[in-house]
PDB file of C-alpha atoms in Angstrom:
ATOM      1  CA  UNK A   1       3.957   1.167  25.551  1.00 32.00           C
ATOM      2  CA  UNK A   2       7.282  -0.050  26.357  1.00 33.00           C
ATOM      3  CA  UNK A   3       9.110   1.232  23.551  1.00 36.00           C
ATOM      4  CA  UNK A   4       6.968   4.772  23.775  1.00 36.00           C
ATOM      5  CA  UNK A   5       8.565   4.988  27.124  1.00 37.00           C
ATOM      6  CA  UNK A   6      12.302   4.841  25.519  1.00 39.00           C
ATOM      7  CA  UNK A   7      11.512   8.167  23.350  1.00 36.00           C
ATOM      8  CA  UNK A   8      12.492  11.166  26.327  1.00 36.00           C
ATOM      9  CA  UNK A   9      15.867   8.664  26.736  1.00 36.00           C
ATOM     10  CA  UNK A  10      16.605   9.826  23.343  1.00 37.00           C
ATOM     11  CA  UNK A  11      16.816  13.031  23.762  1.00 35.00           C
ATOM     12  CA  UNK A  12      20.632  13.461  24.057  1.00 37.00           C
ATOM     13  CA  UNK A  13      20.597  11.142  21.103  1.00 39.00           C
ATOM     14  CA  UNK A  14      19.013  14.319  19.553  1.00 36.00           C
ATOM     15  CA  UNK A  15      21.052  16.631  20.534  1.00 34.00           C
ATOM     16  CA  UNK A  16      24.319  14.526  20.118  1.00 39.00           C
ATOM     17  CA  UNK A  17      23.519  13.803  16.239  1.00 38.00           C
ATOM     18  CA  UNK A  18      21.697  16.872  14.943  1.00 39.00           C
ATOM     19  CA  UNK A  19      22.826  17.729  11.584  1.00 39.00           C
ATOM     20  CA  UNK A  20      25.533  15.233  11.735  1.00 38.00           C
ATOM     21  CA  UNK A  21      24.449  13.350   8.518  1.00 36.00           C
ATOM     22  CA  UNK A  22      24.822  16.944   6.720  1.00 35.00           C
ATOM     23  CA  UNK A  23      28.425  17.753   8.294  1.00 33.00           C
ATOM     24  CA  UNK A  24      30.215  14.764   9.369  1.00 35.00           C
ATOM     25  CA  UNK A  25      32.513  12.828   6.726  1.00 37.00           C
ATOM     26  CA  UNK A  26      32.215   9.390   5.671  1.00 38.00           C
ATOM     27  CA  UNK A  27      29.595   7.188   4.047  1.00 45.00           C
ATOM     28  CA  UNK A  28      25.439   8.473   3.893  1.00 54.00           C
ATOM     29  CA  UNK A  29      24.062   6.903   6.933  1.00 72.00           C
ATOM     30  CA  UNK A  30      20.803   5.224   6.628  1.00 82.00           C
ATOM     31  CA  UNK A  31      18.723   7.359   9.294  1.00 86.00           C
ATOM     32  CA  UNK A  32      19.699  11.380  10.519  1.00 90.00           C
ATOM     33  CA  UNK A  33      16.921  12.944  12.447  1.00 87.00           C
ATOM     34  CA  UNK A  34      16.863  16.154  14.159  1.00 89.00           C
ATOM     35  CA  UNK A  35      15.894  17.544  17.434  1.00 85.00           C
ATOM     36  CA  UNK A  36      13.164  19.481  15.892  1.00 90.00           C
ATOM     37  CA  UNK A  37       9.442  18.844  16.627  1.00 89.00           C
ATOM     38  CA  UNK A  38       6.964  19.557  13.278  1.00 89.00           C
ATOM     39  CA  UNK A  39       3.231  20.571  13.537  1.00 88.00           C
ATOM     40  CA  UNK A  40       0.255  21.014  11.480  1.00 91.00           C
ATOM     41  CA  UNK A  41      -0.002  19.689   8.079  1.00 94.00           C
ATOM     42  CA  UNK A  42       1.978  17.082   6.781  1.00 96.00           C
ATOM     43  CA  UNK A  43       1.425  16.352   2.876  1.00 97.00           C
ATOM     44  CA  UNK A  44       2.060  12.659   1.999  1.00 97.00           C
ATOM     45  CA  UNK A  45       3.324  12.382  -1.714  1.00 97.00           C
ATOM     46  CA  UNK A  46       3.021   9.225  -3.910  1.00 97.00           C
ATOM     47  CA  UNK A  47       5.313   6.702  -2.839  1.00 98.00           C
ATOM     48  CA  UNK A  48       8.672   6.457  -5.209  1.00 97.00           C
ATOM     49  CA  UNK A  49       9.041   2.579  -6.128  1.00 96.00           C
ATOM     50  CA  UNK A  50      12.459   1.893  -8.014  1.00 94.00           C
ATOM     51  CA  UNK A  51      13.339  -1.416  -7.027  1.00 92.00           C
ATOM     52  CA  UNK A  52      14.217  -4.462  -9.644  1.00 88.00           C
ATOM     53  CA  UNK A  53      11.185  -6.882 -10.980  1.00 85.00           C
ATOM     54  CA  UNK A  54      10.331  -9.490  -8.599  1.00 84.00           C
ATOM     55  CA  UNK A  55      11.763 -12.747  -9.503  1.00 77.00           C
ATOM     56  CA  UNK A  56      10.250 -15.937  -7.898  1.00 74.00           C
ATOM     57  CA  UNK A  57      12.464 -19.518  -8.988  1.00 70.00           C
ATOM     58  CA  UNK A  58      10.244 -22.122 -11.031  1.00 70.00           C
ATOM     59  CA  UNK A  59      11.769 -24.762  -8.360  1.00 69.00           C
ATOM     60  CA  UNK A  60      10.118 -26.951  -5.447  1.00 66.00           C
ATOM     61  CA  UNK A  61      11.610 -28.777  -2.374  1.00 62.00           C
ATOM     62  CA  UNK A  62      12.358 -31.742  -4.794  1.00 58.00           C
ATOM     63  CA  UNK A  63      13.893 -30.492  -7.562  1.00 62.00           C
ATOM     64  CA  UNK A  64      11.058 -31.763  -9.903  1.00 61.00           C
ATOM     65  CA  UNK A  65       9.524 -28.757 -10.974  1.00 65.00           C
ATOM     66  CA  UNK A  66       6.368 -27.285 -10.386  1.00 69.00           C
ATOM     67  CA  UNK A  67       2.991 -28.463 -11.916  1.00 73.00           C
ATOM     68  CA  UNK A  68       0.794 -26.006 -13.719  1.00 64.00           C
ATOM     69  CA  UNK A  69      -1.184 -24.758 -10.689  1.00 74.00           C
ATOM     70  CA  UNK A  70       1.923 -24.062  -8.850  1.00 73.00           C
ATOM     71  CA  UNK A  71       3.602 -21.994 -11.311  1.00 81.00           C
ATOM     72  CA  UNK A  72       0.019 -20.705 -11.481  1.00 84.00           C
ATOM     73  CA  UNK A  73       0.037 -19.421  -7.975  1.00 84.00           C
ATOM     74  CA  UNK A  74       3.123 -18.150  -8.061  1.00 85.00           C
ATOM     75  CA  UNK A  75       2.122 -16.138 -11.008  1.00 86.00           C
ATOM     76  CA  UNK A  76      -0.437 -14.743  -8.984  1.00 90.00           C
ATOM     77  CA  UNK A  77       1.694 -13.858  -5.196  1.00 89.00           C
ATOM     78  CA  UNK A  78       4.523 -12.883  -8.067  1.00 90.00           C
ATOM     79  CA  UNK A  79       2.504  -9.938  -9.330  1.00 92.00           C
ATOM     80  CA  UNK A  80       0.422  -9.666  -5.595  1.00 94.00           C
ATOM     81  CA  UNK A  81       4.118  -8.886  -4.145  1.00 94.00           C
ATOM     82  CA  UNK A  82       5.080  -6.109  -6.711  1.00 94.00           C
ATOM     83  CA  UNK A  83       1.267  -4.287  -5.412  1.00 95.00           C
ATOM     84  CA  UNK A  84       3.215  -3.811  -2.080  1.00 97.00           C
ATOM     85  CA  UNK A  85       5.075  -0.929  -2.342  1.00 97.00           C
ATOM     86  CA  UNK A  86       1.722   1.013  -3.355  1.00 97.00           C
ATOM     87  CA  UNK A  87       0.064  -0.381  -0.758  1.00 97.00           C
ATOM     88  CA  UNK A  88       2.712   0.391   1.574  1.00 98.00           C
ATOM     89  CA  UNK A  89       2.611   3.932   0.740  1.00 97.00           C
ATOM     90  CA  UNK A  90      -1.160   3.666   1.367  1.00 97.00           C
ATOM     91  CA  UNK A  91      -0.900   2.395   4.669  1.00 97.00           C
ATOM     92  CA  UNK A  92       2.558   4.379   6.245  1.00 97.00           C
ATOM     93  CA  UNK A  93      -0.019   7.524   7.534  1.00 97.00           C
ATOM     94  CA  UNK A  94      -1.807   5.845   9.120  1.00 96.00           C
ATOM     95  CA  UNK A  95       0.111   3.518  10.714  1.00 97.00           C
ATOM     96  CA  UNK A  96       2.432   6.556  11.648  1.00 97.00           C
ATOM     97  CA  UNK A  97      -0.611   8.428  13.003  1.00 96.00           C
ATOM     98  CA  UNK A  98      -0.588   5.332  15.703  1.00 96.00           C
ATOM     99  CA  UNK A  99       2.475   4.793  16.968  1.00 96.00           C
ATOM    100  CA  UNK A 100       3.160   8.522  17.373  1.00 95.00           C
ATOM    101  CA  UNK A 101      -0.576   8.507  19.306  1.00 93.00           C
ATOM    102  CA  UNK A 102      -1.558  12.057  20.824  1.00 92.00           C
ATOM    103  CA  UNK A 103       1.909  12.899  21.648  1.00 90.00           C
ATOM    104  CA  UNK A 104       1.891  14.030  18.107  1.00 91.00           C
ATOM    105  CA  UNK A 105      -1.066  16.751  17.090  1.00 89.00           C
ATOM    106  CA  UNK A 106      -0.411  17.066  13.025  1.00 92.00           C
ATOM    107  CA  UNK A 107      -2.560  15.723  10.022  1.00 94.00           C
ATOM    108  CA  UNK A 108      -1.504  13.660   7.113  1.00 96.00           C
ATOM    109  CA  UNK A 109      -3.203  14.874   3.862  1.00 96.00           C
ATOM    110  CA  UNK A 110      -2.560  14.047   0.381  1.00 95.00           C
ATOM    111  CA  UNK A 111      -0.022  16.031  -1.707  1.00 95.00           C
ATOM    112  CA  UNK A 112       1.902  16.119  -5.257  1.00 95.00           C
ATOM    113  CA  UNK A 113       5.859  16.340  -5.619  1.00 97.00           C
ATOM    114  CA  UNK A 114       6.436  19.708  -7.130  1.00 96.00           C
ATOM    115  CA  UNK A 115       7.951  19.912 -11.178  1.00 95.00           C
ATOM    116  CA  UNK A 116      11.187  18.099 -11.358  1.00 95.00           C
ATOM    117  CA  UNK A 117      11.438  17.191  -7.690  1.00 96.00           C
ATOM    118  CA  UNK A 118      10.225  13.349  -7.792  1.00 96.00           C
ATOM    119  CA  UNK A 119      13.432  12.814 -10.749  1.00 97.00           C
ATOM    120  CA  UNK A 120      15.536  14.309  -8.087  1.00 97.00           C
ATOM    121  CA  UNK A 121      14.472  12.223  -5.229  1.00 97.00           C
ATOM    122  CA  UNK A 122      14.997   9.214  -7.509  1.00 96.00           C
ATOM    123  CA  UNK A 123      18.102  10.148  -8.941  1.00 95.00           C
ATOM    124  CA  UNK A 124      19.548  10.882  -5.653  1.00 94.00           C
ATOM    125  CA  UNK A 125      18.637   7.313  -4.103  1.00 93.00           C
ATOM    126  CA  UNK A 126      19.550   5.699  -7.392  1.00 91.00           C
ATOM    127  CA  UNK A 127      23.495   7.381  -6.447  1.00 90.00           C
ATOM    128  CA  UNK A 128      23.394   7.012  -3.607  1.00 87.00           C
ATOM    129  CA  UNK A 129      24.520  10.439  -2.417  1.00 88.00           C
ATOM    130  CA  UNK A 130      22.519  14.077  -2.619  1.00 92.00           C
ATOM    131  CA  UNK A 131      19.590  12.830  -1.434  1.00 94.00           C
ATOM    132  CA  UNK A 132      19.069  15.616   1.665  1.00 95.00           C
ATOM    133  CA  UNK A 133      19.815  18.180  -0.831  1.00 95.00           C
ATOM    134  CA  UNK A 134      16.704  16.346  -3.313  1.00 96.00           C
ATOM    135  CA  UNK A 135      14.779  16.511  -0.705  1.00 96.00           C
ATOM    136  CA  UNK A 136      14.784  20.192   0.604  1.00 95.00           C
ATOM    137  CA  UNK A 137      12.971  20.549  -3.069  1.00 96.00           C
ATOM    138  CA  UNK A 138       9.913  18.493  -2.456  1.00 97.00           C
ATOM    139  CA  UNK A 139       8.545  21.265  -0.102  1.00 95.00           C
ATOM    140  CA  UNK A 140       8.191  23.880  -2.531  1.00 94.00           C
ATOM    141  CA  UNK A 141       4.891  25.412  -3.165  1.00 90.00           C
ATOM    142  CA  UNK A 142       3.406  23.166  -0.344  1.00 90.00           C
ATOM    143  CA  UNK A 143       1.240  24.433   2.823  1.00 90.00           C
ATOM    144  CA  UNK A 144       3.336  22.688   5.552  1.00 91.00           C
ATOM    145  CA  UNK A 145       5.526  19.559   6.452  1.00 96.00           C
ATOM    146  CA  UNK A 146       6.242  16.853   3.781  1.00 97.00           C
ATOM    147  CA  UNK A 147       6.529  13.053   4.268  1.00 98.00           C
ATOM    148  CA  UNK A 148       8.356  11.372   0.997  1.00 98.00           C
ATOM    149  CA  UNK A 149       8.388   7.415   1.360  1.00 98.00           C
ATOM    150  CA  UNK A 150      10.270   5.318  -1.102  1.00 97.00           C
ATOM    151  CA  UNK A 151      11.207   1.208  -1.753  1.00 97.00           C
ATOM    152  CA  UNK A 152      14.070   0.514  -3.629  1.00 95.00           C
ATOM    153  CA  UNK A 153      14.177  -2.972  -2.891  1.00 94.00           C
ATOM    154  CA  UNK A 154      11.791  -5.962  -3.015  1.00 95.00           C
ATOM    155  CA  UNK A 155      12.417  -9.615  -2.968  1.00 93.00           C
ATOM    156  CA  UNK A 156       9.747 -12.640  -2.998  1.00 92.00           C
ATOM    157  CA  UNK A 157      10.985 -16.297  -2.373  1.00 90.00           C
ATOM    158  CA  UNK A 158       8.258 -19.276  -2.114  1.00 90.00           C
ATOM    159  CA  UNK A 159       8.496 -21.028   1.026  1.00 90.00           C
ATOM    160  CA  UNK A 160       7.646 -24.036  -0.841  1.00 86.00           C
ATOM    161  CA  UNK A 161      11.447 -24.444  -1.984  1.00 87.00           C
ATOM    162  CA  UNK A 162      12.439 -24.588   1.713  1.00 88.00           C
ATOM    163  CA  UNK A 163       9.789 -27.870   2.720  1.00 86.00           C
ATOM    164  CA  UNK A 164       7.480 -30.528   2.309  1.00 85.00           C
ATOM    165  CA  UNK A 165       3.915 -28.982   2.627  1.00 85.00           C
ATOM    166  CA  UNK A 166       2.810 -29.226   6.765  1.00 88.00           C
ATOM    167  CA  UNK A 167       6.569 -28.360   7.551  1.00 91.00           C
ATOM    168  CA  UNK A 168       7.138 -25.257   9.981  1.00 92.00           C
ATOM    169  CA  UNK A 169       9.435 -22.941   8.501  1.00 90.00           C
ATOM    170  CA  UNK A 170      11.494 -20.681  11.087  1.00 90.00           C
ATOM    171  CA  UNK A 171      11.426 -17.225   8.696  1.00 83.00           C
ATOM    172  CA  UNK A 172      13.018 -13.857   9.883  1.00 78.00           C
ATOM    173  CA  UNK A 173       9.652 -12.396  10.468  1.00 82.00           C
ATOM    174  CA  UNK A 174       8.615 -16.130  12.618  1.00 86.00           C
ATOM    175  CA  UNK A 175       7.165 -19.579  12.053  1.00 90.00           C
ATOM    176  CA  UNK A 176       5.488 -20.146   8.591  1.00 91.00           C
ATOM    177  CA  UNK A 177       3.729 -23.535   7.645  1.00 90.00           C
ATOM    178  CA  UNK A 178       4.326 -24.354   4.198  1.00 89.00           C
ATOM    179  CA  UNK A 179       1.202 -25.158   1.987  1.00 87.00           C
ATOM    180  CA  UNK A 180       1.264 -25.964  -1.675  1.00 83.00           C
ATOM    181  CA  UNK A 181      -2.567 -23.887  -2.297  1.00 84.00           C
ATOM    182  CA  UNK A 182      -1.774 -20.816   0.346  1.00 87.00           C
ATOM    183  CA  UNK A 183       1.418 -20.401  -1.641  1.00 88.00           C
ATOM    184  CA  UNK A 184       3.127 -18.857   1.304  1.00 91.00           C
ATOM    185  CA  UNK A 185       6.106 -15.774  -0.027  1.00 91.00           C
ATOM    186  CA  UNK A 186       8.617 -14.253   1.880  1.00 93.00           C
ATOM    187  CA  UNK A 187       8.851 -11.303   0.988  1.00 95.00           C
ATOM    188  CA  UNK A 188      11.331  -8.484   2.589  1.00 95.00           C
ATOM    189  CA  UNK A 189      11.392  -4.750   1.326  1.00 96.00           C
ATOM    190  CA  UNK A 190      14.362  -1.929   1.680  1.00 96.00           C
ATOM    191  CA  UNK A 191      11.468   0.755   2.568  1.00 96.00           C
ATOM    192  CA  UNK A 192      12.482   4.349   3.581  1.00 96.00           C
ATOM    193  CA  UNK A 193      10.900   7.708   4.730  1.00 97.00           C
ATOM    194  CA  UNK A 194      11.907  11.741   5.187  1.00 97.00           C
ATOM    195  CA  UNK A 195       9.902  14.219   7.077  1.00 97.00           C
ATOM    196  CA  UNK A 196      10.829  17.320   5.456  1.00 97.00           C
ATOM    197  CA  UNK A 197       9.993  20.927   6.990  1.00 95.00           C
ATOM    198  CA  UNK A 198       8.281  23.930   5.265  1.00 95.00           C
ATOM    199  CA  UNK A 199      11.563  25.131   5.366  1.00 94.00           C
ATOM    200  CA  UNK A 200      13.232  22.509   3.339  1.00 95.00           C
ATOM    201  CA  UNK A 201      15.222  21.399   6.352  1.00 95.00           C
ATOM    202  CA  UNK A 202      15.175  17.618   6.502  1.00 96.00           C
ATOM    203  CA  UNK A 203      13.901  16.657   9.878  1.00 95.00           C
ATOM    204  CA  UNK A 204      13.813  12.877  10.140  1.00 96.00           C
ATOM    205  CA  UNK A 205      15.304  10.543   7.517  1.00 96.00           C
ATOM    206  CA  UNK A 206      14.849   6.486   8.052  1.00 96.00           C
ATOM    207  CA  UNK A 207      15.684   3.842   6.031  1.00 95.00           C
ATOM    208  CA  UNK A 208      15.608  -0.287   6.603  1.00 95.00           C
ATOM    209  CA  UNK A 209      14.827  -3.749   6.083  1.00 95.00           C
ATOM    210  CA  UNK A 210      11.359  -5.225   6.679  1.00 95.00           C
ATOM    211  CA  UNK A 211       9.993  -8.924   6.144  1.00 94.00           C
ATOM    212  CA  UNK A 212       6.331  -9.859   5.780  1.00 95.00           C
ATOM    213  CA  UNK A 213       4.782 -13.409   4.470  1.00 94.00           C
ATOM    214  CA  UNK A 214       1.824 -13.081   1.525  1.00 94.00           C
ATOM    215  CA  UNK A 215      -0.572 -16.035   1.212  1.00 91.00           C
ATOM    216  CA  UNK A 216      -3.440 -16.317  -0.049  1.00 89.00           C
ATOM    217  CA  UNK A 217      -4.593 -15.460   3.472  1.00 87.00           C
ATOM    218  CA  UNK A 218      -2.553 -12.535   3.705  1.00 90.00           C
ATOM    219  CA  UNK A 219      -3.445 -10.130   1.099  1.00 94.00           C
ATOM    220  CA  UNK A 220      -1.003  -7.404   0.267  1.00 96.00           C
ATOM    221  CA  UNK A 221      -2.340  -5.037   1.367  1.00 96.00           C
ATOM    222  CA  UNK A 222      -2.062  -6.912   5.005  1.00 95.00           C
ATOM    223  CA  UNK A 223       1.215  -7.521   4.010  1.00 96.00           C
ATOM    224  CA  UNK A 224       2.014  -3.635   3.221  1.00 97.00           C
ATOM    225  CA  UNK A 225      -0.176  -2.618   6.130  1.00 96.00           C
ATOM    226  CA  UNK A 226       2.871  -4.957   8.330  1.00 95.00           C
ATOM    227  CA  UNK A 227       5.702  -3.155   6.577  1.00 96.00           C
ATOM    228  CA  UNK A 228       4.274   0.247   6.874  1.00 97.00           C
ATOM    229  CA  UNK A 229       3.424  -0.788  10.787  1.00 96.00           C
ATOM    230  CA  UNK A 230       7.112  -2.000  11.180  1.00 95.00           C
ATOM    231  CA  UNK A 231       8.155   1.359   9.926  1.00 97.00           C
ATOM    232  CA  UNK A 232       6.025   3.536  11.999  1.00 97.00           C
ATOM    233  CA  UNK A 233       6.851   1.809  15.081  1.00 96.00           C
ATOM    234  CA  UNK A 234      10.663   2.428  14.485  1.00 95.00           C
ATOM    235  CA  UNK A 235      10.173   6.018  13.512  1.00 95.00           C
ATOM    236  CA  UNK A 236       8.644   7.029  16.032  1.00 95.00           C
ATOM    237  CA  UNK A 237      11.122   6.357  18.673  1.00 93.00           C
ATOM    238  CA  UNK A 238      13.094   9.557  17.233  1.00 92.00           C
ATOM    239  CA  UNK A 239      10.011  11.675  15.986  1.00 94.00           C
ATOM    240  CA  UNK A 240      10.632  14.492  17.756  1.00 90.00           C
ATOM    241  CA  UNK A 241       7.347  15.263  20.269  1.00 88.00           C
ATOM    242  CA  UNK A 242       9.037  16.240  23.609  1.00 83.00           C
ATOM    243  CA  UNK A 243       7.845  19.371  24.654  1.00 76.00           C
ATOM    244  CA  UNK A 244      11.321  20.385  25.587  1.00 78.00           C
ATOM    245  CA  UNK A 245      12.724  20.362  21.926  1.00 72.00           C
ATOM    246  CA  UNK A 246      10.426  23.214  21.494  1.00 72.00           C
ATOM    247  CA  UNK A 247      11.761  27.041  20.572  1.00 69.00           C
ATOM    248  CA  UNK A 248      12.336  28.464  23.809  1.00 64.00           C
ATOM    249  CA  UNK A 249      11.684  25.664  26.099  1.00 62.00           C
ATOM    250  CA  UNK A 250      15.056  24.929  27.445  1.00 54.00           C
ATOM    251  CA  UNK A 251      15.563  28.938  28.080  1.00 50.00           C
ATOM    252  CA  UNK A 252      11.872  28.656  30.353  1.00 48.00           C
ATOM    253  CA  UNK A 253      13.424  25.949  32.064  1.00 48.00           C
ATOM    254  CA  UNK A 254      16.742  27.099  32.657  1.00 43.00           C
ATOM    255  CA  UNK A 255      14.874  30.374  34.145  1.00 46.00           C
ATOM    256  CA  UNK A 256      12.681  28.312  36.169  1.00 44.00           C
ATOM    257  CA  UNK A 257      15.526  26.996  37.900  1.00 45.00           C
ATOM    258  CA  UNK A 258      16.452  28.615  41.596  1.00 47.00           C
TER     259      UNK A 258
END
């Protein structure tokens, strides 16, 4: 609720940035968003995953080398981590569909990228440059809004390099017990998103960091389902919903006024 409340004290951020990351010089920023609400239909394409193979170290705390059920287990969180970004992709519309709450009224529904736009996307955030102008292409053909998600980074380290097992690991995403049978990862993804309008106009763009731990309590798709949350809840601070960012409204209000 508290971080709801910060979204009408963003509305000069709105209006202070719009289009900037499409006119203003210097490096791609990593987020542009415009004061521009989006309604209806929103089709959610297949999630583009580009990121290097997961590599997890054959090490322990000691130095000794792992036995054969630990380089067993990390076998099996090694190839659970690199199910993420699917998952993650799974779980992003609906975890968006809660954070924005009622203030939002669209629908996320299944969609395809259109011929050739998918390569663009990818080339564009292998280059690191061009990737607005990939984007405006994933609309075509489609019957409203379009929500393209994308990792291009993943990284898995075993927690069991860090401490004896029963040690309390202090992690960037908290306090993690090590345990030689849960097998506890780290893992952090670069994870990013674009709302795109039916227009091709590239309404909200977001991309960041996020941390999780897999276990063999922590599935991952619980693990995705915390990315995808972590996500949402940051994207919705500048989804535009206000009311007054619609066509018109600041003209009724202006005429309202004595």
């Amino acid at each position: 609720m508290a971080r709801r409340s910060l979204i009408p004290a963003l509305l000069a951020a709105f209006l202070g940035v719009q289009g900037c990351a499409a006119r203003c010089e210097g490096p791609v920023q990593p987020w542009r968003f415009e004061a521009r609400t989006t309604h209806g239909v929103v089709r959610v394409l297949p999630v583009i995953v580009d990121h290097a193979p997961v590599d997890v170290s054959d090490d322990d705390y000691l130095g000794a080398g792992l036995t054969w059920l630990g380089e067993w287990l990390r076998s099996e969180r090694e190839a659970e981590a690199a199910r993420i970004p699917h998952a993650l992709g799974r779980a992003l519309p609906g975890a968006l569909s809660a954070s924005l709450g009622p203030a939002w009224d669209g629908a996320f529904l299944n969609g395809r990228f259109p011929t050739g736009a998918r390569t663009g996307v990818k080339r564009a955030l292998l280059a690191g440059d061009g990737l607005d102008d990939a984007l405006e292409a994933v609309v075509r053909g489609q019957d409203g809004s379009v929500l393209v998600t994308w990792v291009t980074g993943l990284k898995a380290h075993a927690l069991t390099d860090d401490g004896f097992p029963g040690d309390v690991l202090d992690t960037s995403v908290g306090p993690v017990v090590v345990d030689q049978v849960e097998q506890p990862f780290l893992v952090e993804a670069v994870v990013g998103m674009a709302l795109v309008a039916p227009d091709g106009e590239v309404v909200l763009r977001y991309t960041d960091v996020f941390g999780t731990v897999l276990s063999a309590r922590r599935a991952p798709e619980v693990a995705a389902r915390e990315l995808a949350q972590g996500l949402a809840d940051e994207v919705a601070l500048v989804w535009a919903t206000d009311p007054r960012l619609e066509p018109g409204a600041a003209s009724d209000q202006v005429a309202l006024l004595p």
